[in-house]
XYZ file of C-alpha atoms in Angstrom:
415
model
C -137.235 -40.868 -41.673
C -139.962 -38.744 -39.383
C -139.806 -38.205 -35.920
C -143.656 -36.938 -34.495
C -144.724 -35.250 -31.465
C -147.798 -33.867 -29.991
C -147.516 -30.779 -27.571
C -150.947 -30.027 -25.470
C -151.675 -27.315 -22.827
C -154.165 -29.444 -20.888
C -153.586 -33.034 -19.563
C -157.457 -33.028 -19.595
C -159.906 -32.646 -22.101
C -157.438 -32.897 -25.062
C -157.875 -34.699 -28.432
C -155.663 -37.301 -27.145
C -156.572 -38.153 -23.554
C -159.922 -36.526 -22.835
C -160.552 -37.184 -19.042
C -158.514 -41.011 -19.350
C -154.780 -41.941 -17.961
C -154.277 -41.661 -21.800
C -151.784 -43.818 -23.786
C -149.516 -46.295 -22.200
C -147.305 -46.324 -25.604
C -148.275 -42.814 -27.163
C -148.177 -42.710 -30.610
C -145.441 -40.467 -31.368
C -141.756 -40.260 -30.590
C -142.263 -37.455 -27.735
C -145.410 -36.543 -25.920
C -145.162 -33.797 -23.162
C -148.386 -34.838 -21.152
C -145.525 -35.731 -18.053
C -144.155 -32.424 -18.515
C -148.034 -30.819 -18.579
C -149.138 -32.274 -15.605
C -146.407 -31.254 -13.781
C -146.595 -27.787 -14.975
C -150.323 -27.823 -13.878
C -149.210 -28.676 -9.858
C -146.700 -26.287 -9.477
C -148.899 -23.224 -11.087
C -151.248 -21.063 -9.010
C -152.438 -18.654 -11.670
C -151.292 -19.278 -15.529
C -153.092 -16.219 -16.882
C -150.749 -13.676 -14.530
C -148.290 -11.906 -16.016
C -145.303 -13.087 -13.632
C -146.107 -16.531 -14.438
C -145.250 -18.527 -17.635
C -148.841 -19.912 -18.950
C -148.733 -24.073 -20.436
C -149.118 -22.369 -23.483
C -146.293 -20.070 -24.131
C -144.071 -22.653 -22.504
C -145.195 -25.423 -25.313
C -144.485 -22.244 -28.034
C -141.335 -22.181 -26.950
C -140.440 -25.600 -26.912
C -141.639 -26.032 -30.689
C -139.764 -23.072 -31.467
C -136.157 -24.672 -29.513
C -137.363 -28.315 -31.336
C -137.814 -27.241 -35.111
C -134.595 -24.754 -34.778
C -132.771 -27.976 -34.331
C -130.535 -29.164 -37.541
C -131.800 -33.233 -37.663
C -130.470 -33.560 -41.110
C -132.822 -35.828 -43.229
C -134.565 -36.116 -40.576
C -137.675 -34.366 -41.002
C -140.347 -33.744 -37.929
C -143.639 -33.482 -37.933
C -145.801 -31.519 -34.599
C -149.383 -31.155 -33.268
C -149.777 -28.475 -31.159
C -153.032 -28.354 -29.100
C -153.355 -24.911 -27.430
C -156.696 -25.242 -25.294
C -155.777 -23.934 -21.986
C -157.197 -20.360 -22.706
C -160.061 -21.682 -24.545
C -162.656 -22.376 -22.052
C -163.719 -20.755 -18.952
C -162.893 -17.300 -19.833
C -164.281 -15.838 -23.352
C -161.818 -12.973 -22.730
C -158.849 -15.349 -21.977
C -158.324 -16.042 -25.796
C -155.969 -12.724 -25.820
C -153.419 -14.328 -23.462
C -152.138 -15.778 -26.240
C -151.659 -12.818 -28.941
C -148.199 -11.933 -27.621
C -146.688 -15.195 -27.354
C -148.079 -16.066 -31.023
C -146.607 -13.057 -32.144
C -143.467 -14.377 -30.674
C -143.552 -17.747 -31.707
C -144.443 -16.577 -35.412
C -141.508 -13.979 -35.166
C -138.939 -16.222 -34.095
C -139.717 -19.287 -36.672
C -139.030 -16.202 -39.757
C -136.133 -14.696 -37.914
C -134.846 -18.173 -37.716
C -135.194 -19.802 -41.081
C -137.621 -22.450 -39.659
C -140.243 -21.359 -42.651
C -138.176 -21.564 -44.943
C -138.272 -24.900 -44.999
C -141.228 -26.051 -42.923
C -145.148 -25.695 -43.452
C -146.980 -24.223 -41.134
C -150.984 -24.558 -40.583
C -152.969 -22.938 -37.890
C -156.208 -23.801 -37.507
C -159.110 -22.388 -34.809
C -161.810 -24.324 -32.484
C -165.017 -23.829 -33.307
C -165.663 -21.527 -30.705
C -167.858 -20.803 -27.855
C -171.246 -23.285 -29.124
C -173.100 -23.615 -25.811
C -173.396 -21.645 -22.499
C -173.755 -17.961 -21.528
C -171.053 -17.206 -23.504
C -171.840 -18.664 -26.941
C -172.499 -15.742 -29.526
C -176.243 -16.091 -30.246
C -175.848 -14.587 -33.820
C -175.891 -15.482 -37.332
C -172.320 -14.728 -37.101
C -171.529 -16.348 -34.316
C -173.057 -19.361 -35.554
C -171.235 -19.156 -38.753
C -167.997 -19.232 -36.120
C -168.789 -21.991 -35.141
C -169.975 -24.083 -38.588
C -166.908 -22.163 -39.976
C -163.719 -21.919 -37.864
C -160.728 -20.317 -40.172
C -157.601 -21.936 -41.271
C -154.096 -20.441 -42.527
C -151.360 -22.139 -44.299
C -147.768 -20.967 -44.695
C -145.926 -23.148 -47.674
C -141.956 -22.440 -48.012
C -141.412 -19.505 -50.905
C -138.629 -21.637 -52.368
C -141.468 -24.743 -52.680
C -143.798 -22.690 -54.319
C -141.367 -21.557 -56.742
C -140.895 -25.174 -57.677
C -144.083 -26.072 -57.687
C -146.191 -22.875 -59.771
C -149.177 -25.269 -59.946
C -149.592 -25.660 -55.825
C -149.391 -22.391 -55.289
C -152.176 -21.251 -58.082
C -154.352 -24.465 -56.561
C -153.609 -22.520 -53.197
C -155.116 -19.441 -54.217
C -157.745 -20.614 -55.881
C -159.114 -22.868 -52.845
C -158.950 -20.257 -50.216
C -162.545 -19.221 -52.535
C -163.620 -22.919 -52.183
C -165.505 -24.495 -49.135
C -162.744 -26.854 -47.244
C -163.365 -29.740 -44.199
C -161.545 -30.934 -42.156
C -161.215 -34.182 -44.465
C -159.488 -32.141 -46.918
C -156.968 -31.247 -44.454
C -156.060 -34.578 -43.316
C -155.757 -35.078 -47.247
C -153.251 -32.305 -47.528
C -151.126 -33.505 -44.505
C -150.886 -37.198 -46.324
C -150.090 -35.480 -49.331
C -147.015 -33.383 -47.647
C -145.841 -36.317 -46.044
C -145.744 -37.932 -49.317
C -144.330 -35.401 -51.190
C -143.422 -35.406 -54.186
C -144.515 -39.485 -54.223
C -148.032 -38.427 -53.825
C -148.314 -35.037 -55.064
C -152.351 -35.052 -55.056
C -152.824 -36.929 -52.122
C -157.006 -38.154 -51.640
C -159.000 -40.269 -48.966
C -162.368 -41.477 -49.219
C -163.836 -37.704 -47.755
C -161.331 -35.734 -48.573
C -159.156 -33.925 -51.506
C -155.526 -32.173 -50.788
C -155.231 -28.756 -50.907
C -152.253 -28.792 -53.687
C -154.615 -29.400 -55.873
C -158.101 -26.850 -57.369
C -160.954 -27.893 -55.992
C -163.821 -28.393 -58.187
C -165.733 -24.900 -58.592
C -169.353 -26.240 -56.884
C -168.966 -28.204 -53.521
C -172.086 -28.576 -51.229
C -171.972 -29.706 -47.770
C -173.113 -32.917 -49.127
C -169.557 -33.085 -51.062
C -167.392 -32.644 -48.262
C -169.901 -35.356 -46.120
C -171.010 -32.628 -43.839
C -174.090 -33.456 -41.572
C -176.694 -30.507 -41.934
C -176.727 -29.597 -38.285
C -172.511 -28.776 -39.428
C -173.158 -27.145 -42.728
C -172.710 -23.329 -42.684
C -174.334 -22.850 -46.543
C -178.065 -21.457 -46.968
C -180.301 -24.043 -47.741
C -178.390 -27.106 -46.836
C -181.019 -29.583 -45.897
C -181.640 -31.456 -48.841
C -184.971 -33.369 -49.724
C -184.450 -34.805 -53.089
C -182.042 -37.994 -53.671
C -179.868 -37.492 -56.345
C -181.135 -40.929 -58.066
C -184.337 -42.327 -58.670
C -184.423 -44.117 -55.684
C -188.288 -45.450 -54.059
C -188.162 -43.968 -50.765
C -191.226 -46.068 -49.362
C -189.383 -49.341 -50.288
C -185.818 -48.398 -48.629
C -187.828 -46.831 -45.421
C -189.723 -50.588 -45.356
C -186.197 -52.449 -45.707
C -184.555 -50.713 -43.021
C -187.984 -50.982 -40.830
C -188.111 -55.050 -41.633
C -184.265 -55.229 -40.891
C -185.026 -53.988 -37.689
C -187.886 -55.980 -36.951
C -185.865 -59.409 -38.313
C -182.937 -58.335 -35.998
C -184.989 -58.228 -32.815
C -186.938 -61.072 -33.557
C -183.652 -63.076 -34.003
C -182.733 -61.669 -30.508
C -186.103 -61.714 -28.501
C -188.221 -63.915 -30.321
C -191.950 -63.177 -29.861
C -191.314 -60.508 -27.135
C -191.145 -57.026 -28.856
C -194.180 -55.712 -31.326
C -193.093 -55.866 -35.267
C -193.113 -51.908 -36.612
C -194.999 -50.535 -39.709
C -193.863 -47.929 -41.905
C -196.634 -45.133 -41.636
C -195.267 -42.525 -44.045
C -192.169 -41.158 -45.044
C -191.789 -37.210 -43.668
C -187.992 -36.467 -44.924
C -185.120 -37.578 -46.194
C -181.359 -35.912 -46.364
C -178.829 -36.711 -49.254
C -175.112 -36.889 -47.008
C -172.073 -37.473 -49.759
C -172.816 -36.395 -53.143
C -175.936 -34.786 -55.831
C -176.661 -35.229 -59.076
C -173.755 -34.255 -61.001
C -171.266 -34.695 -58.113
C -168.100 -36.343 -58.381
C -168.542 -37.745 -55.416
C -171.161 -40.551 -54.463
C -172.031 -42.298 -51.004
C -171.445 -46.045 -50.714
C -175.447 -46.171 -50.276
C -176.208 -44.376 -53.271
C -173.784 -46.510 -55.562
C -175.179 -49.345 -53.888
C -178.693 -49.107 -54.873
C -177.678 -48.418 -58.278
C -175.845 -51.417 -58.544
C -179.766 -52.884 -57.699
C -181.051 -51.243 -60.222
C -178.875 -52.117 -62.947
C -178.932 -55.552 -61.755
C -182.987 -55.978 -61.809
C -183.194 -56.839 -57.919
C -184.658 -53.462 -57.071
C -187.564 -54.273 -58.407
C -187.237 -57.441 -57.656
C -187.318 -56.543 -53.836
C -189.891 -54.427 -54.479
C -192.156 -56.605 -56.053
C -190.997 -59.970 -53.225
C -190.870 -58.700 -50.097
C -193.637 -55.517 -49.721
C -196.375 -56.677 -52.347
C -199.361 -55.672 -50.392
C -201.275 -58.781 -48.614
C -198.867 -61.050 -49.542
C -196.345 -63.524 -47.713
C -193.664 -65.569 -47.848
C -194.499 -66.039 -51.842
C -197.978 -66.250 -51.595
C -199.870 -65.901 -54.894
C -195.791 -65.616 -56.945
C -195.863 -69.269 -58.205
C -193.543 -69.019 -60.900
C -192.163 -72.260 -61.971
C -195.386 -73.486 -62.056
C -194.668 -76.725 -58.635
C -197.453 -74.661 -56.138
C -194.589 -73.622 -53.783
C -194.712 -70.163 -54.784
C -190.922 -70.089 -55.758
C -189.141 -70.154 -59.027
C -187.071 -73.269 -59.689
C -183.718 -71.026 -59.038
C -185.338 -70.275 -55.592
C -185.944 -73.766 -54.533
C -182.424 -74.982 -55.483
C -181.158 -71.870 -53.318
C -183.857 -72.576 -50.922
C -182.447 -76.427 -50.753
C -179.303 -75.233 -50.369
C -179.674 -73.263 -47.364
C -181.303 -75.987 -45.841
C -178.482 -78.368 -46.127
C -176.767 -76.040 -43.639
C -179.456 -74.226 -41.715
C -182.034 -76.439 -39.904
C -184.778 -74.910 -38.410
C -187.230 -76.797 -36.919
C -189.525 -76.817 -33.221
C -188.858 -77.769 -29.967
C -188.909 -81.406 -28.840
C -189.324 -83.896 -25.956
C -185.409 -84.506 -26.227
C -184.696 -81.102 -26.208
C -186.250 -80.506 -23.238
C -184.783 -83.507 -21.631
C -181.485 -82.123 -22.419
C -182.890 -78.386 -20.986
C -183.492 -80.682 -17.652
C -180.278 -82.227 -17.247
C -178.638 -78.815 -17.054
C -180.845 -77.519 -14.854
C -180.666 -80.359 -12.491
C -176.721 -80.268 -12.930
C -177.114 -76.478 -12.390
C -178.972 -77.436 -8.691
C -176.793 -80.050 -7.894
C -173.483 -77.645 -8.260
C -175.485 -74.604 -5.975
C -176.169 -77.362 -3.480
C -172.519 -78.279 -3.238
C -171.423 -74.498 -2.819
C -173.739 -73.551 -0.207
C -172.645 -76.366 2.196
C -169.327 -75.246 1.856
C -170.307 -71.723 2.679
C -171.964 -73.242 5.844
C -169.201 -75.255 6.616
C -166.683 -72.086 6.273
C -169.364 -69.718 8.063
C -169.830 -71.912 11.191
C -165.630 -73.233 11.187
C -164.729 -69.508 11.329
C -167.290 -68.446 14.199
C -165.846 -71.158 15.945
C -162.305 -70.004 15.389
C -163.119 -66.602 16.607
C -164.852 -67.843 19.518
C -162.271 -69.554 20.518
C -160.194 -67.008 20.135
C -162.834 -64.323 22.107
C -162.305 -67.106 25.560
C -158.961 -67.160 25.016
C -158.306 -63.022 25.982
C -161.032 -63.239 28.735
C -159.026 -66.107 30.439
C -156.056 -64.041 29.938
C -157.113 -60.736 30.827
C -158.742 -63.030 34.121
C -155.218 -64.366 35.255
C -153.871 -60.656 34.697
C -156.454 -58.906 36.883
C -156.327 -61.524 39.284
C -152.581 -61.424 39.467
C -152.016 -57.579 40.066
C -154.904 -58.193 42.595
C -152.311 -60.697 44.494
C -149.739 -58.120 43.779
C -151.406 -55.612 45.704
C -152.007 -57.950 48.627
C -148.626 -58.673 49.170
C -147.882 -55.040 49.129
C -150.173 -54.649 51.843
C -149.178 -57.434 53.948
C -145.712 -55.860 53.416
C -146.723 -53.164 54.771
C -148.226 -54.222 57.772
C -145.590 -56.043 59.061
């Protein structure tokens, strides 16, 4: 059994929330964005030294939470420390004394000892006045650093993690590989070598060459020399998957907005980027494994040859089985078949008949809709003239009874 929790300093902007009212059910056992957002009312300045910053506050509440003995129970936190992480590029060192802190008291308490720590950084300041405009800096950013703290006693156990340990810190590592090593730790020791689709767990060596491409890392995210990649790790015809994806488009918005938009040609073919795997790579893109399936299958050049011969159409000049059609006798019968359920075929006189009915139906309904707006417009004017003559009688009888009021005062008077 697991209990969860996520802990954030800002009830804005967060991985969870990000400028919405957030989750009516969150997904974890306890969520402190209540306790956040009241935190953030009641303080005038977190960053001065009399005051106890969102931060230090969540620190200590991890620290009070994990010290607690839950038996088999075994917890699991995200903490999301952003409030000194934006605004201020000096603010960051707000937080090196309660760090210390927190760090100090998990030891001194026996927390690590049996819990696995992992602290990892933003990617720093990317845009604005205060963004580092450096190689370095931009290496910050394409390369934030990561530390994690495994129990002595578990990797005593386990020899083999904590050699895979030591030998990935000199491999590259993404952020899928992380997510792999939390599955894996949740699983433990089911799952020792936990793996998603992107990503391998950390208790395990990682293989000695990894590109960006490996860990599926876009080129504008990859910190390695040389990154942008222009040859396809198979023997793959550029032209024809550039004209697929070109007539794919042009078939989709001609099934949308039939004879209104201009069909597209492929002029040439500048560049292309390899994202998930090169030649020799253990790993391989669905797209990639894909188009070999084609070509071991014969339909790549089968496509090749059908759809983009030059100056040819719908079969033109390709009469195989001989019939004048164009079409083998294995395309007809297919042909045939998708006939028998898709019937396509041109506009007719009933067709349009039917078009009219609905339109007239269509006038017919507006018609009956605005005379009841009329009706309602002129029955309410009505009502509130009515209602107009019925204050300037009475304010009428009012004047003209304090006028008589007066007079008899006056005749009182005289006599």
């Amino acid at each position: 059994m697991r209990r969860c929790f996520a802990l954030d300093s800002a009830k804005d902007g967060s991985p969870f929330v990000d400028d919405r009212w957030g989750y009516g059910n969150p997904p974890v056992d306890y969520s402190t964005r209540t306790f956040v957002q009241a935190m953030e009312k009641q303080e005038r300045n977190a960053s001065c030294k009399s005051l106890t910053s969102r931060s230090e506050a969540l620190l200590k509440y991890v620290n009070a939470l994990f010290e607690l003995d839950t038996g088999p129970v075994r917890k699991f936190g995200y903490v999301w420390l952003s409030q000194h992480v934006r605004g201020d590029v000096n603010a960051i060192g707000y937080l090196d004394q309660p760090l210390k802190f927190f760090l100090r008291n998990l030891t001194e308490s026996g927390v690590l000892n049996r819990t696995a720590l992992l602290l990892l950084s933003n990617y720093g300041k990317r845009v604005g006045s205060m963004a580092l405009p450096s190689s370095i800096g931009d290496h910050e950013v394409k390369a934030p650093f990561g530390f994690l703290v495994m129990p002595e006693a578990f990797l005593r156990r386990n020899p083999d993690v904590a050699v895979a340990l030591e030998v990935n810190q000199r491999r590259m590592v993404s952020a899928y590989d992380i997510h792999a090593t939390l599955l894996a730790l949740a699983r433990w020791p089911d799952d020792k070598h936990s793996s998603t689709e992107r990503g391998l767990s950390l208790l395990r060596p990682f293989p000695h060459k990894r590109s960006c491409g490996d860990v599926f890392a876009q080129p504008d995210a990859c910190a390695c020399l040389g990154s942008r990649s222009t040859v396809l790790p198979y023997a793959v015809d550029l032209p024809l998957f550039a004209r697929f994806a070109i007539d794919h488009m042009n078939d989709a918005t001609q099934a949308n907005f039939p004879g209104r938009c201009v069909r597209w040609e492929l002029d040439r073919v500048n560049k292309a980027d390899v994202i998930g795997g090169g030649e020799g790579s253990e790993y391989r893109s669905l797209l990639s494994k894909g188009i070999l399936k084609l070509q071991e299958d014969g339909r790549l050049q089968w496509l090749q040859e059908r759809w983009w011969k030059p100056n040819q159409y719908c079969g033109q000049d390709d009469d195989v089985d001989g019939d004048g059609d164009g079409d083998s006798d294995e395309e007809d019968e297919e042909a045939h078949s998708l006939e028998a359920r898709v019937q396509i075929r041109q506009l007719t006189g009933a067709d349009l008949a039917g078009a009219f009915v609905i339109v007239y139906v269509g006038f017919i309904i507006a018609g009956i809709l605005a005379v009841g707006e009329l009706f309602y417009v002129f029955s309410t004017r009505a009502k509130r003239e009515t209602h107009l003559n019925s204050i300037a009688v009475s304010d009428h009888m009012k004047q003209a009874g304090y006028v008589w009021r007066k007079s008899m005062d006056l005749s009182e008077m005289r006599m």
